[in-house]
Structure formats: structure tokens, C-alpha cells
Short mmCIF file of C-alpha atoms in Angstrom, two decimals:
data_model
loop_
_atom_site.label_atom_id
_atom_site.label_comp_id
_atom_site.label_asym_id
_atom_site.label_seq_id
_atom_site.Cartn_x
_atom_site.Cartn_y
_atom_site.Cartn_z
CA MET G 278 0.00 0.00 0.00
CA ASN G 279 1.37 3.45 -0.95
CA SER G 280 2.13 5.90 1.78
CA ILE G 281 0.00 8.96 2.36
CA ALA G 282 2.74 11.20 1.00
CA GLU G 283 2.94 9.11 -2.19
CA GLN G 284 -0.85 9.23 -2.62
CA GLN G 285 -0.72 12.99 -2.19
CA ARG G 286 2.05 13.30 -4.80
CA GLN G 287 0.11 11.12 -7.28
CA ALA G 288 -3.02 13.24 -6.83
CA TYR G 289 -1.07 16.44 -7.56
CA GLU G 290 0.53 14.83 -10.61
CA ASP G 291 -2.87 13.68 -11.91
CA ILE G 292 -4.29 17.18 -11.52
CA GLU G 293 -1.37 18.68 -13.49
CA ARG G 294 -1.69 16.11 -16.28
CA ILE G 295 -5.46 16.59 -16.48
CA GLU G 296 -5.03 20.37 -16.72
CA GLU G 297 -2.47 19.88 -19.49
CA ALA G 298 -4.88 17.55 -21.34
CA ILE G 299 -7.65 20.15 -21.11
CA VAL G 300 -5.35 22.82 -22.53
CA ASP G 301 -4.32 20.51 -25.39
CA MET G 302 -7.96 19.91 -26.33
CA MET G 303 -8.91 23.58 -26.11
CA LEU G 304 -6.06 24.56 -28.45
CA GLN G 305 -7.36 22.26 -31.20
CA ASP G 306 -9.10 24.16 -34.00
CA LEU G 307 -12.17 21.97 -34.60
CA THR G 308 -14.84 22.80 -37.18
CA LYS G 309 -17.32 19.94 -36.80
CA HIS G 310 -20.08 20.46 -34.27
CA ARG G 311 -20.01 16.78 -33.27
CA TYR G 312 -16.35 16.91 -32.28
CA LYS G 313 -16.78 20.20 -30.44
CA LEU G 314 -19.59 18.72 -28.36
CA ILE G 315 -17.60 15.59 -27.53
CA ARG G 316 -14.67 17.79 -26.52
CA GLU G 317 -16.84 19.78 -24.12
CA GLN G 318 -18.18 16.59 -22.57
CA LYS G 319 -14.63 15.21 -22.19
CA ILE G 320 -13.50 18.44 -20.54
CA SER G 321 -16.49 18.29 -18.20
CA THR G 322 -15.50 14.72 -17.21
CA LEU G 323 -11.90 15.78 -16.62
CA LEU G 324 -13.00 18.71 -14.48
CA GLU G 325 -15.00 16.31 -12.34
CA GLN G 326 -11.84 14.23 -11.91
CA ILE G 327 -9.96 17.34 -10.80
CA GLN G 328 -12.66 18.09 -8.26
CA SER G 329 -12.55 14.52 -6.96
CA ARG G 330 -8.77 14.59 -6.53
CA SER G 331 -8.88 18.05 -4.98
CA LYS G 332 -11.41 16.82 -2.45
CA PHE G 333 -9.12 13.87 -1.69
CA LEU G 334 -6.17 16.24 -1.16
CA GLN G 335 -8.27 18.42 1.11
CA GLU G 336 -9.13 15.41 3.25
CA ILE G 337 -5.44 14.52 3.47
CA GLU G 338 -4.52 18.08 4.50
CA GLN G 339 -7.17 18.09 7.22
CA ASP G 340 -5.78 14.75 8.52
CA GLU G 341 -8.68 13.95 10.84
CA SER G 342 -7.33 10.43 11.48
CA GLY G 343 -3.81 11.68 12.33
CA LEU G 344 -2.09 9.14 10.04
CA ARG G 345 -0.36 11.84 7.99
CA ARG G 346 1.19 13.48 11.08
CA LYS G 347 2.27 10.06 12.36
CA GLU G 348 3.87 9.17 9.02
CA SER G 349 5.65 12.52 8.79
CA ALA G 350 6.98 12.14 12.32
CA GLY G 351 8.30 8.62 11.51
CA MET G 352 10.03 9.85 8.36
CA ALA G 353 11.64 12.74 10.27
CA ASP G 354 13.05 10.49 13.02
CA ASN G 355 14.39 7.66 10.87
CA LYS G 356 14.89 9.03 7.35
CA PHE G 357 16.98 6.26 5.81
CA ASP G 358 15.31 3.43 7.71
CA GLU G 359 11.92 4.47 6.34
CA PHE G 360 13.38 4.84 2.83
CA TYR G 361 14.96 1.38 2.72
CA SER G 362 11.84 -0.15 4.25
CA ARG G 363 9.74 1.27 1.43
CA LEU G 364 12.30 0.20 -1.16
CA GLY G 365 12.22 -3.34 0.20
CA ASP G 366 8.43 -3.43 -0.05
CA ILE G 367 8.64 -2.37 -3.71
CA ARG G 368 11.18 -5.08 -4.56
CA LYS G 369 9.11 -7.77 -2.85
CA TYR G 370 6.05 -6.66 -4.80
CA HIS G 371 7.81 -6.96 -8.16
CA GLN G 372 9.35 -10.30 -7.16
CA ARG G 373 5.88 -11.65 -6.49
CA ASN G 374 4.57 -10.13 -9.77
CA PRO G 375 7.44 -10.35 -12.30
CA ASP G 376 5.27 -10.17 -15.43
CA ILE G 377 3.10 -7.25 -14.47
CA LEU G 378 2.76 -4.57 -17.16
CA VAL G 379 3.66 -1.02 -16.31
CA HIS G 380 1.43 1.73 -17.72
CA PRO G 381 3.13 5.11 -17.53
CA PRO G 382 0.61 7.79 -16.50
CA GLU G 383 1.69 10.15 -19.29
CA VAL G 384 0.66 7.62 -21.97
CA GLU G 385 -3.00 7.86 -20.91
CA TYR G 386 -3.11 11.57 -21.69
CA LEU G 387 -1.18 11.52 -24.99
CA ARG G 388 -4.37 10.95 -26.98
CA TYR G 389 -5.73 14.32 -25.90
CA LYS G 390 -3.02 16.07 -27.96
CA ASN G 391 -4.13 14.57 -31.30
CA ASN G 392 -6.64 16.46 -33.41
CA PRO G 393 -9.34 14.03 -34.67
CA GLU G 394 -9.99 16.06 -37.81
CA GLU G 395 -6.30 16.08 -38.74
CA SER G 396 -6.16 12.33 -38.10
CA GLU G 397 -9.13 11.80 -40.43
CA GLU G 398 -7.48 13.94 -43.11
CA ARG G 399 -4.24 11.96 -42.89
CA GLU G 400 -6.15 8.70 -43.09
CA ARG G 401 -8.07 9.96 -46.13
CA VAL G 402 -4.85 10.95 -47.90
CA LEU G 403 -3.27 7.56 -47.19
CA LEU G 404 -6.35 5.75 -48.46
CA ALA G 405 -6.26 7.81 -51.65
CA LYS G 406 -2.62 6.84 -52.16
CA ALA G 407 -3.47 3.21 -51.46
CA GLU G 408 -5.94 3.24 -54.33
CA GLU G 409 -3.34 4.64 -56.73
CA GLU G 410 -0.32 2.64 -55.59
CA GLU G 411 0.06 -0.96 -54.56
CA ASP G 412 3.04 -0.76 -52.18
CA VAL G 413 1.72 1.54 -49.46
CA PRO G 414 2.51 1.08 -45.76
CA GLU G 415 -0.26 0.29 -43.35
CA ILE G 416 -2.27 3.20 -42.01
CA PRO G 417 -1.15 3.97 -38.44
CA ASP G 418 -3.81 3.92 -35.78
CA VAL G 419 -3.67 7.38 -34.18
CA LEU G 420 -5.51 7.65 -30.85
CA THR G 421 -7.53 10.77 -30.19
CA PHE G 422 -9.81 11.86 -27.38
CA ILE G 423 -12.80 10.56 -29.39
CA GLY G 424 -13.58 6.87 -29.12
CA SER G 425 -16.28 4.61 -30.53
CA GLU G 426 -18.11 4.70 -27.20
CA ASP G 427 -18.22 8.49 -27.35
CA GLU G 428 -19.70 8.42 -30.86
CA HIS G 429 -22.36 5.90 -29.85
CA ARG G 430 -23.23 7.76 -26.66
CA LEU G 431 -23.58 11.03 -28.57
CA ASP G 432 -25.92 9.46 -31.14
CA THR G 433 -28.23 8.16 -28.41
CA MET G 434 -28.05 11.28 -26.25
CA PHE G 435 -30.17 13.63 -28.39
CA SER G 436 -33.48 13.31 -30.19
CA GLY G 437 -33.83 13.83 -33.92
CA GLU G 438 -35.26 17.33 -33.47
CA GLU G 439 -32.37 18.43 -31.26
CA ARG G 440 -29.80 17.59 -33.96
CA LEU G 441 -26.89 16.98 -31.59
CA GLY G 442 -27.70 19.93 -29.35
CA ARG G 443 -28.10 22.52 -32.09
CA TYR G 444 -31.81 22.98 -31.36
CA VAL G 445 -34.29 22.27 -28.57
CA ASP G 446 -37.16 19.76 -28.73
CA LEU G 447 -40.15 21.16 -26.82
CA HIS G 448 -42.96 19.30 -28.57
CA GLU G 449 -43.92 17.42 -25.42
CA GLN G 450 -43.97 20.60 -23.35
CA HIS G 451 -45.95 22.40 -26.06
CA GLU G 452 -48.58 19.69 -25.96
CA LEU G 453 -48.84 20.01 -22.17
CA TYR G 454 -49.21 23.78 -22.46
CA VAL G 455 -51.89 23.54 -25.14
CA ASN G 456 -53.97 21.30 -22.86
CA LEU G 457 -53.89 23.86 -20.04
CA LYS G 458 -56.97 25.90 -19.31
CA ASP G 459 -57.14 29.26 -21.17
CA SER G 460 -53.75 28.68 -22.81
CA GLY G 461 -54.96 30.07 -26.14
CA HIS G 462 -53.87 26.90 -28.03
CA PRO G 463 -50.81 28.48 -29.73
CA THR G 464 -48.96 26.77 -32.54
CA TYR G 465 -45.49 25.36 -31.93
CA LEU G 466 -43.89 28.40 -33.59
CA ASP G 467 -45.92 30.82 -31.47
CA TYR G 468 -45.12 28.78 -28.36
CA LEU G 469 -41.38 29.07 -29.04
CA ALA G 470 -41.69 32.80 -29.73
CA ASP G 471 -43.58 33.50 -26.47
CA LEU G 472 -41.71 31.03 -24.25
CA HIS G 473 -39.81 33.83 -22.49
CA ARG G 474 -43.13 35.35 -21.34
CA VAL G 475 -44.05 32.43 -19.10
CA GLU G 476 -45.56 34.80 -16.52
CA GLU G 477 -48.33 35.87 -18.93
CA TYR G 478 -50.36 32.73 -18.30
CA PRO G 479 -53.60 33.72 -16.46
CA LYS G 480 -52.83 34.06 -12.76
CA ARG G 481 -56.14 32.57 -11.69
CA HIS G 482 -55.09 29.19 -13.18
CA LYS G 483 -51.45 29.10 -12.00
CA LEU G 484 -52.23 27.14 -8.82
CA LEU G 485 -53.77 24.26 -10.73
CA PRO G 486 -51.74 21.01 -10.53
CA GLU G 487 -51.67 20.78 -14.34
CA TYR G 488 -49.76 24.06 -14.60
CA MET G 489 -47.24 23.03 -11.94
CA ARG G 490 -46.79 19.69 -13.71
CA TYR G 491 -46.09 21.59 -16.93
CA LEU G 492 -43.48 23.79 -15.21
CA ASP G 493 -41.76 20.79 -13.64
CA ASN G 494 -41.62 19.02 -16.99
CA LEU G 495 -40.18 22.09 -18.70
CA ARG G 496 -37.60 22.63 -15.96
CA GLU G 497 -36.49 18.98 -16.03
CA TYR G 498 -36.05 19.13 -19.80
CA PHE G 499 -33.88 22.24 -19.59
CA ASP G 500 -31.78 20.72 -16.79
CA GLY G 501 -31.10 17.66 -18.93
CA TYR G 502 -30.47 19.75 -22.03
CA PHE G 503 -27.82 21.85 -20.28
CA SER G 504 -25.97 18.74 -19.12
CA ARG G 505 -26.07 17.24 -22.62
CA ALA G 506 -25.60 20.21 -24.97
CA MET G 507 -23.75 22.69 -22.71
CA PRO G 508 -21.79 20.57 -20.22
CA LEU G 509 -19.32 23.36 -19.38
CA PHE G 510 -21.97 25.88 -18.41
CA ASP G 511 -22.10 26.53 -14.65
CA LEU G 512 -25.83 25.96 -14.25
CA PRO G 513 -25.95 25.58 -10.43
CA LYS G 514 -24.32 28.98 -9.94
CA ALA G 515 -26.74 30.68 -12.35
CA ARG G 516 -29.69 28.96 -10.67
CA GLU G 517 -28.55 30.03 -7.21
CA GLU G 518 -28.19 33.65 -8.33
CA ALA G 519 -31.65 33.57 -9.91
CA ILE G 520 -33.22 32.11 -6.75
CA ALA G 521 -31.47 34.72 -4.58
CA GLN G 522 -32.79 37.49 -6.78
CA PHE G 523 -36.24 35.90 -6.66
CA GLU G 524 -36.22 35.85 -2.83
CA THR G 525 -35.45 39.56 -2.78
CA GLU G 526 -38.14 40.42 -5.32
CA TRP G 527 -40.68 38.14 -3.64
CA SER G 528 -40.21 39.84 -0.30
CA GLU G 529 -40.68 43.22 -2.01
CA ARG G 530 -43.65 41.97 -4.08
CA LYS G 531 -41.88 42.77 -7.37
CA VAL G 532 -41.86 39.35 -9.02
CA ILE G 533 -43.00 39.55 -12.63
CA GLY G 534 -46.55 38.26 -12.95
CA TRP G 535 -47.10 38.18 -9.17
CA THR G 536 -47.13 41.84 -8.21
CA THR G 537 -50.05 42.75 -5.94
CA ASP G 538 -51.95 45.75 -7.28
CA THR G 539 -52.89 48.16 -4.48
CA ASN G 540 -55.10 50.18 -6.77
CA ALA G 541 -58.50 51.06 -5.33
CA LEU G 542 -60.14 49.47 -8.38
CA TYR G 543 -58.43 46.10 -7.87
CA CYS G 544 -60.07 43.04 -6.25
CA ALA G 545 -57.32 40.94 -4.64
CA ALA G 546 -59.63 38.03 -3.80
CA CYS G 547 -60.72 37.51 -7.41
CA ASP G 548 -57.53 38.88 -9.00
CA LYS G 549 -59.42 41.33 -11.22
CA GLN G 550 -58.78 44.92 -12.27
CA PHE G 551 -61.76 47.20 -12.89
CA GLU G 552 -61.95 50.46 -14.80
CA LYS G 553 -64.84 52.08 -12.93
CA SER G 554 -65.73 52.28 -9.25
CA THR G 555 -69.36 51.44 -10.00
CA THR G 556 -68.29 48.17 -11.64
CA LEU G 557 -66.10 47.30 -8.64
CA THR G 558 -68.93 48.07 -6.21
CA ALA G 559 -71.29 45.81 -8.14
CA HIS G 560 -68.64 43.08 -8.19
CA LEU G 561 -68.06 43.25 -4.42
CA GLY G 562 -71.75 42.68 -3.81
CA SER G 563 -72.04 39.81 -6.26
CA ARG G 564 -72.58 36.24 -5.14
CA LYS G 565 -69.50 35.05 -7.02
CA HIS G 566 -67.21 37.40 -5.06
CA GLN G 567 -68.77 36.36 -1.75
CA LYS G 568 -68.12 32.69 -2.54
CA VAL G 569 -64.45 33.41 -3.33
CA VAL G 570 -64.02 35.36 -0.09
CA ALA G 571 -65.72 32.62 1.95
CA ARG G 572 -63.60 29.91 0.36
CA ASP G 573 -60.28 31.73 1.04
CA ASP G 574 -61.23 33.19 4.45
CA SER G 575 -59.29 30.95 6.82
CA SER G 576 -55.66 31.82 7.72
CA SER G 577 -54.45 28.27 7.13
CA SER G 578 -55.76 28.28 3.58
CA ASP G 579 -54.14 31.71 3.05
CA MET G 580 -50.78 30.40 4.24
CA LYS G 581 -51.06 27.30 2.07
CA ARG G 582 -52.04 29.42 -0.91
CA SER G 583 -49.06 31.74 -0.30
CA ASP G 584 -46.63 28.79 -0.22
CA SER G 585 -48.10 27.39 -3.43
CA GLU G 586 -47.85 30.78 -5.13
CA ARG G 587 -44.23 31.13 -4.04
CA GLU G 588 -43.38 27.67 -5.41
CA VAL G 589 -44.99 28.42 -8.77
CA ALA G 590 -43.40 31.88 -8.97
CA MET G 591 -39.95 30.41 -8.22
CA ALA G 592 -40.39 27.78 -10.94
CA GLU G 593 -41.35 30.51 -13.42
CA CYS G 594 -38.29 32.53 -12.39
CA VAL G 595 -35.94 29.59 -12.98
CA ILE G 596 -37.54 28.78 -16.34
CA ARG G 597 -37.32 32.42 -17.37
CA LEU G 598 -33.57 32.26 -16.62
CA TYR G 599 -33.20 29.07 -18.70
CA VAL G 600 -35.02 30.61 -21.65
CA GLN G 601 -32.85 33.72 -21.43
CA ILE G 602 -29.66 31.64 -21.52
CA LEU G 603 -30.95 29.48 -24.39
CA GLY G 604 -32.43 32.43 -26.28
CA THR G 605 -30.20 31.96 -29.32
CA LYS G 606 -30.87 28.22 -29.58
CA ILE G 607 -34.63 28.75 -29.22
CA ARG G 608 -34.62 31.36 -32.00
CA GLU G 609 -32.56 29.04 -34.20
CA THR G 610 -35.01 26.22 -33.43
CA ARG G 611 -37.94 28.37 -34.52
CA ALA G 612 -36.16 29.34 -37.74
CA ASN G 613 -35.27 25.69 -38.40
CA VAL G 614 -38.90 24.60 -37.93
CA GLN G 615 -40.04 27.23 -40.41
CA ARG G 616 -37.37 26.17 -42.89
CA ARG G 617 -38.21 22.46 -42.61
CA GLN G 618 -41.89 23.19 -43.21
CA ALA G 619 -40.94 24.45 -46.69
CA LEU G 620 -38.93 21.31 -47.54
CA THR G 621 -40.23 18.29 -49.36
CA GLU G 622 -40.01 14.81 -47.89
CA GLU G 623 -37.09 13.92 -50.15
CA GLU G 624 -35.17 17.01 -49.03
CA ARG G 625 -35.79 16.18 -45.38
CA ASP G 626 -34.45 12.65 -45.92
CA GLN G 627 -31.45 14.04 -47.79
CA GLU G 628 -30.79 16.47 -44.95
CA ILE G 629 -30.75 13.59 -42.46
CA ASP G 630 -28.35 11.63 -44.67
CA ASP G 631 -26.05 14.64 -44.98
CA GLU G 632 -26.30 15.48 -41.30
CA GLU G 633 -22.58 15.83 -40.78
CA VAL G 634 -22.29 18.13 -43.78
CA VAL G 635 -25.00 20.36 -42.38
CA PHE G 636 -23.22 20.68 -39.05
CA VAL G 637 -19.89 21.71 -40.54
CA GLU G 638 -19.42 25.35 -39.63
CA ASP G 639 -18.04 27.36 -42.51
CA LYS G 640 -15.22 29.69 -41.62
CA ASP G 641 -15.32 33.31 -42.73
CA ASP G 642 -12.55 32.73 -45.26
CA GLN G 643 -14.04 29.47 -46.61
CA GLN G 644 -16.06 29.79 -49.80
CA ILE G 645 -19.41 28.00 -49.94
CA TYR G 646 -19.75 25.53 -52.82
CA ASN G 647 -22.33 27.06 -55.16
CA PRO G 648 -21.61 26.11 -58.79
CA LEU G 649 -25.07 27.18 -60.05
CA ASN G 650 -24.78 30.61 -58.40
CA LEU G 651 -28.06 30.10 -56.55
CA PRO G 652 -29.32 32.81 -54.17
CA LEU G 653 -28.50 32.25 -50.49
CA GLY G 654 -31.24 31.45 -47.99
CA TRP G 655 -31.67 32.56 -44.40
CA ASP G 656 -28.99 30.10 -43.23
CA GLY G 657 -26.34 31.45 -45.59
CA LYS G 658 -26.51 28.41 -47.90
CA PRO G 659 -27.88 28.16 -51.46
CA ILE G 660 -31.63 27.61 -51.71
CA PRO G 661 -32.98 24.37 -53.28
CA TYR G 662 -32.87 24.27 -57.05
CA TRP G 663 -36.60 23.45 -57.35
CA LEU G 664 -37.43 26.60 -55.39
CA TYR G 665 -35.07 28.55 -57.65
CA LYS G 666 -36.97 27.33 -60.74
CA LEU G 667 -40.41 27.74 -59.14
CA HIS G 668 -39.95 31.47 -58.57
CA GLY G 669 -38.21 32.00 -61.91
CA LEU G 670 -35.09 33.36 -60.25
CA GLY G 671 -33.01 32.38 -63.26
CA VAL G 672 -34.55 35.25 -65.28
CA LYS G 673 -32.96 38.62 -64.54
CA PHE G 674 -34.65 42.00 -65.08
CA SER G 675 -32.80 45.32 -65.04
CA CYS G 676 -34.24 48.79 -64.37
CA GLU G 677 -32.39 51.78 -65.85
CA ILE G 678 -34.45 54.20 -63.76
CA CYS G 679 -33.11 52.57 -60.57
CA GLY G 680 -29.50 52.77 -61.71
CA ASN G 681 -29.47 49.55 -63.76
CA SER G 682 -30.37 47.47 -60.73
CA VAL G 683 -30.89 43.78 -61.48
CA TYR G 684 -33.84 41.85 -59.99
CA ARG G 685 -34.13 38.06 -59.95
CA GLY G 686 -37.55 36.78 -60.96
CA ARG G 687 -40.73 38.45 -62.18
CA LYS G 688 -42.15 38.80 -58.67
CA ALA G 689 -39.27 40.90 -57.34
CA TYR G 690 -39.22 42.95 -60.55
CA GLU G 691 -42.93 43.79 -60.38
CA LYS G 692 -42.69 44.57 -56.68
CA HIS G 693 -39.90 47.12 -57.06
CA PHE G 694 -42.11 49.50 -59.08
CA GLN G 695 -44.02 50.28 -55.86
CA GLU G 696 -40.92 50.67 -53.70
CA ALA G 697 -39.53 53.98 -52.51
CA ARG G 698 -36.36 53.80 -54.59
CA HIS G 699 -38.20 53.60 -57.92
CA SER G 700 -40.73 56.27 -56.89
CA THR G 701 -37.95 58.67 -55.87
CA ASN G 702 -36.12 58.24 -59.17
CA MET G 703 -39.36 58.80 -61.09
CA ARG G 704 -39.95 62.08 -59.23
CA ARG G 705 -36.40 63.17 -60.09
CA LEU G 706 -37.34 62.72 -63.76
CA GLY G 707 -40.44 64.85 -63.20
CA ILE G 708 -42.77 61.94 -63.83
CA PRO G 709 -45.43 60.74 -61.39
CA ASN G 710 -45.15 57.06 -60.43
CA THR G 711 -48.68 56.10 -61.44
CA ARG G 712 -50.03 52.72 -62.42
CA GLN G 713 -49.61 53.32 -66.16
CA PHE G 714 -45.82 53.63 -65.72
CA HIS G 715 -45.44 50.23 -64.05
CA GLY G 716 -43.48 47.96 -66.32
CA VAL G 717 -41.48 50.81 -67.89
CA ALA G 718 -37.84 50.34 -66.90
CA THR G 719 -35.91 52.66 -69.28
CA ILE G 720 -35.66 56.43 -68.98
CA ASP G 721 -36.39 57.07 -72.68
CA GLU G 722 -39.56 54.97 -72.62
CA ALA G 723 -40.76 56.66 -69.45
CA GLN G 724 -40.18 60.17 -70.85
CA ALA G 725 -41.82 59.26 -74.19
CA LEU G 726 -44.84 57.81 -72.39
CA TRP G 727 -45.09 60.92 -70.20
CA GLU G 728 -45.06 63.18 -73.31
CA ARG G 729 -47.84 61.13 -74.89
CA VAL G 730 -49.85 61.34 -71.68
CA GLN G 731 -49.48 65.12 -71.63
CA VAL G 732 -50.48 65.40 -75.32
CA ASP G 733 -53.55 63.28 -74.69
CA LYS G 734 -54.56 65.48 -71.76
CA LYS G 735 -54.25 68.66 -73.88
CA ARG G 736 -56.22 67.02 -76.67
CA GLU G 737 -59.01 66.17 -74.26
CA VAL G 738 -59.18 69.81 -73.16
CA THR G 739 -59.30 71.18 -76.77
CA ASN G 740 -61.88 68.62 -77.85
CA VAL G 741 -64.41 69.56 -75.20
CA ASP G 742 -66.35 71.69 -77.78
CA THR G 743 -66.49 68.78 -80.19
CA VAL G 744 -67.93 66.40 -77.66
CA GLU G 745 -71.35 68.10 -77.30
CA GLU G 746 -73.72 67.66 -80.27
CA TYR G 747 -76.67 69.82 -81.34
CA GLU G 748 -79.54 69.12 -83.74
CA ASP G 749 -81.36 71.70 -85.94
CA SER G 750 -85.05 71.76 -86.88
CA GLU G 751 -84.44 69.59 -89.88
CA GLY G 752 -82.73 66.88 -87.87
CA ASN G 753 -79.16 67.67 -88.88
CA VAL G 754 -76.57 66.98 -86.13
CA PHE G 755 -73.63 69.37 -85.53
CA ASN G 756 -71.03 69.76 -82.82
CA LYS G 757 -71.28 72.69 -80.47
CA LYS G 758 -68.83 74.99 -82.28
CA THR G 759 -70.25 74.37 -85.79
CA TYR G 760 -73.84 74.72 -84.60
CA PHE G 761 -73.34 78.14 -83.02
CA ASP G 762 -71.28 79.41 -86.01
CA LEU G 763 -74.07 78.49 -88.46
CA LYS G 764 -76.70 79.92 -86.16
CA ARG G 765 -74.93 83.29 -85.94
CA GLN G 766 -74.76 83.40 -89.71
CA GLY G 767 -78.48 82.71 -89.95
CA LEU G 768 -78.05 79.59 -91.99
CA ILE G 769 -80.05 77.40 -89.61
#
């Protein structure tokens, strides 16, 4: 059995090697989301090992049993006797076990220095050479911090909607919320958009067991999601700070959604706000109000109700903190749901097959492969080719009035005639942007059309006298000008 001093030295050595392994992993420039997530989980495991060894060292330093002081005193009195006694124990151990394998501690942490993406690239290059040449040496097996067990555990850790921690999967919680009383039955997209406003649920229904069950389910999901997708995030510290802030706000009655209104037009028993004093007076004398007051009259029920309200309010506070931390992922989830709704079944299957390609994060200096020069979608990647053909984006229209701007597709081209840029340029030409000028994109055509419009307007003014017709006694029809000229001459 090793001495206490040797155990203490080994613990310090393990902590130093673990810290070095963490630094080696953090210095690796990884691009794949899968490898980044495995690295964070490995670092989280190593940090737990550091905490375990630090706790062990703390127990040794406290020395409640007194064995460390006794051992130190024995080593101080008989230095060489203790040394040779230990050396003899080591020799006897190896004589009893001559074939035992020695595993140096530094070998265990060498695999943390190897970049898995670089190892894959080297293996790919060697395989390509093996196909071209016959005499190629065997591919060396380079150990990295990623093992087959890690890959399998990661595949079974997340659901299909979460996509390896990129998004959240709140379908179960959404279904629970929809079944609550007066929830409004929002869609999944609306539920994700309004998730940060958890306090807006009607206060009169918050003490129902269904609502508390919904909050517990949502909180448990977020707790598990943090441990799986964000293992390095210090969730207990954030939760403790949120609860401490909640205690302060609860004592001051400033918790969001639970503030007590001291307005004279507010009924605390029924949790209702009135706009007129006459309405409040009628409410206070109603049978419904009297029943609520009688039901909540006893002090024990008031105390129980206060404890229940505090429990629900604290759960809402914690969930509000979780949603705030995961705000970016929730917004990305909502955008991903909208995007997938526009995909066909074949494209969804193709996206699942190319999952690893989707999760490769493009660097700023890395050009996206787009041989057809397709427009980019909301995610920065080219849109599907069928959508490109559907909207006719392959046809380009230019507008000279707007500075030879080019518009893809008929829809965007027709829409720009009503936009401010085109209207401003038309006013600079002295031409009103009316409906008859829509579709005219060149300056010459617009000016020629405007001249014709002006000529037609003048012609309508000069032809007013020719529009009215007059008839003489014999039935002859003349226009206004001719009729009065002949009448002045006495011819009719």
C-alpha cells in the first residue's frame, strides 16, 4: 500500500496532467459540431476528476485520522530506515509479480493532444494513395480523445429534433401547455416565440396542478439539455443567483406576474382589475365574489395558498432564466422549424443523410460551394434548385431608372415599381409614379410615355367643344362649335 505522502504526490501529478490535457484539447481548431460537443463533454468529465482529486487532497490536508502526522513524524526520526523499508516493499512486490505490465501515467493523456480532424485527413490521404499505388505502408492507428463509445453515446443522447444539441425539442412541453386551461392553443412556432413570457399565463389558473406539472416538466427538460448540450456551463451557480434574486423580489412583491396591485379598483380576492368604481362596487356585492371570499377566508388556507404561489413563482423565475440563456438556440429552433416546413419529404431525408455536412461550420474565409450561383437562404446556404426554378429566379430584369439594378424573378421585378427607390427616381425625372408607368424600366420609354400622356390630356381639353352635339329643326346633327357658327350666320 502506498504511503499517504505518495498518494498525495500522485493526486497532484494527476491534476497537473489533467489540466495539461484540457489545454491541449482547447487549443485544437475543430470545425465539426459533433467533435466540439464531444470535446466539451470530455472536458467536463476531466473537471470532475480534478474536483474529486482536490477533495481527496483536502481530506489529506485536514488529517482527521492523524495518520499523515504520524507518518511525517516517523520519516523525520528515521529518514533512511523508512526509505529502505519502502524500497524493500517495492522489490518484494515486483518479485511476487514479475510479469506485471507497467502503464506510464503520461501515456494515458497523450491521446488528448491529437486532433481528430487532422487524423481523419491523414487517413483519407493515405487511403487515396493506397488506391493509386500498390506498395503503401499500413495506415497507423492514431488515438484521439474521441472513441467509438463516445460516438455511440452522442448518437443516443439527443433526439432527432435536437440535432446533436443545435436545437431544442419542446414538442412534449408544447402539448402540455396547449392542454392547459385558457392557454390560447398556440402553434409550436408561437409557443417558441412566447416562451420567455411564461408569466403571462392567467394568474387565476397558476395554482392548478396541471400548470405546476407543466413547469416541472419544462424545468427537467432544460436541466437535462444543459448537461447534454452545454456541459461546461455553470448551471448551479446561475440557478442560485436567480433564486437569490427571486427571494429579494418576492419579499418586495416585485416578481414579474405576481405583483399585488394596491389600486382602489383592484379586487385581490378575485384577481381582477376594474376600470370604474361602479363596476367594482357591483362586483363586491355579487354572489360570485362572496363565494371566493368565503372559500379563502381561513388563515391556514391563506398560508397554504401563499406557499403554493411562491413555489410556482420560483419555478417561473428559474424557467425564465433558462429561456434567457438558451435564447439563441430557441430562436434558431424556430427558424429551423419554419425552414423544414418548406422542404419536401425527399429534401428532409437528404438532410438527415447529410447530417454531418450540415453541421460543418463554414469559416469566414471558406467559400461556400455554389456552382449554379443560386441565391442564399436565411442560413447562408444556397436555396434548393426546385425553389429557384419555381420562382423563376433564373430570369434577370434590369431597371435603368433605378441605376441599372438587377432583380431576380418576375415577382421581385414587379414589386420594385411600388418601392420607394423607384418612386424617388421617377420624381427626379419629373414623372409621377402612377399605375400606367409600371413595367417601364428605361428612362427614354418613361419620358416618351409621359409626353404622350401630356399630349392626350391637352387634346381632351381642346376637344371639349367637339364632344357636345346639337340638332337643328331639320334633324341635322352638328357639334357645339359648328352649330353656333351656323346659327350666328343665320343659316339654320
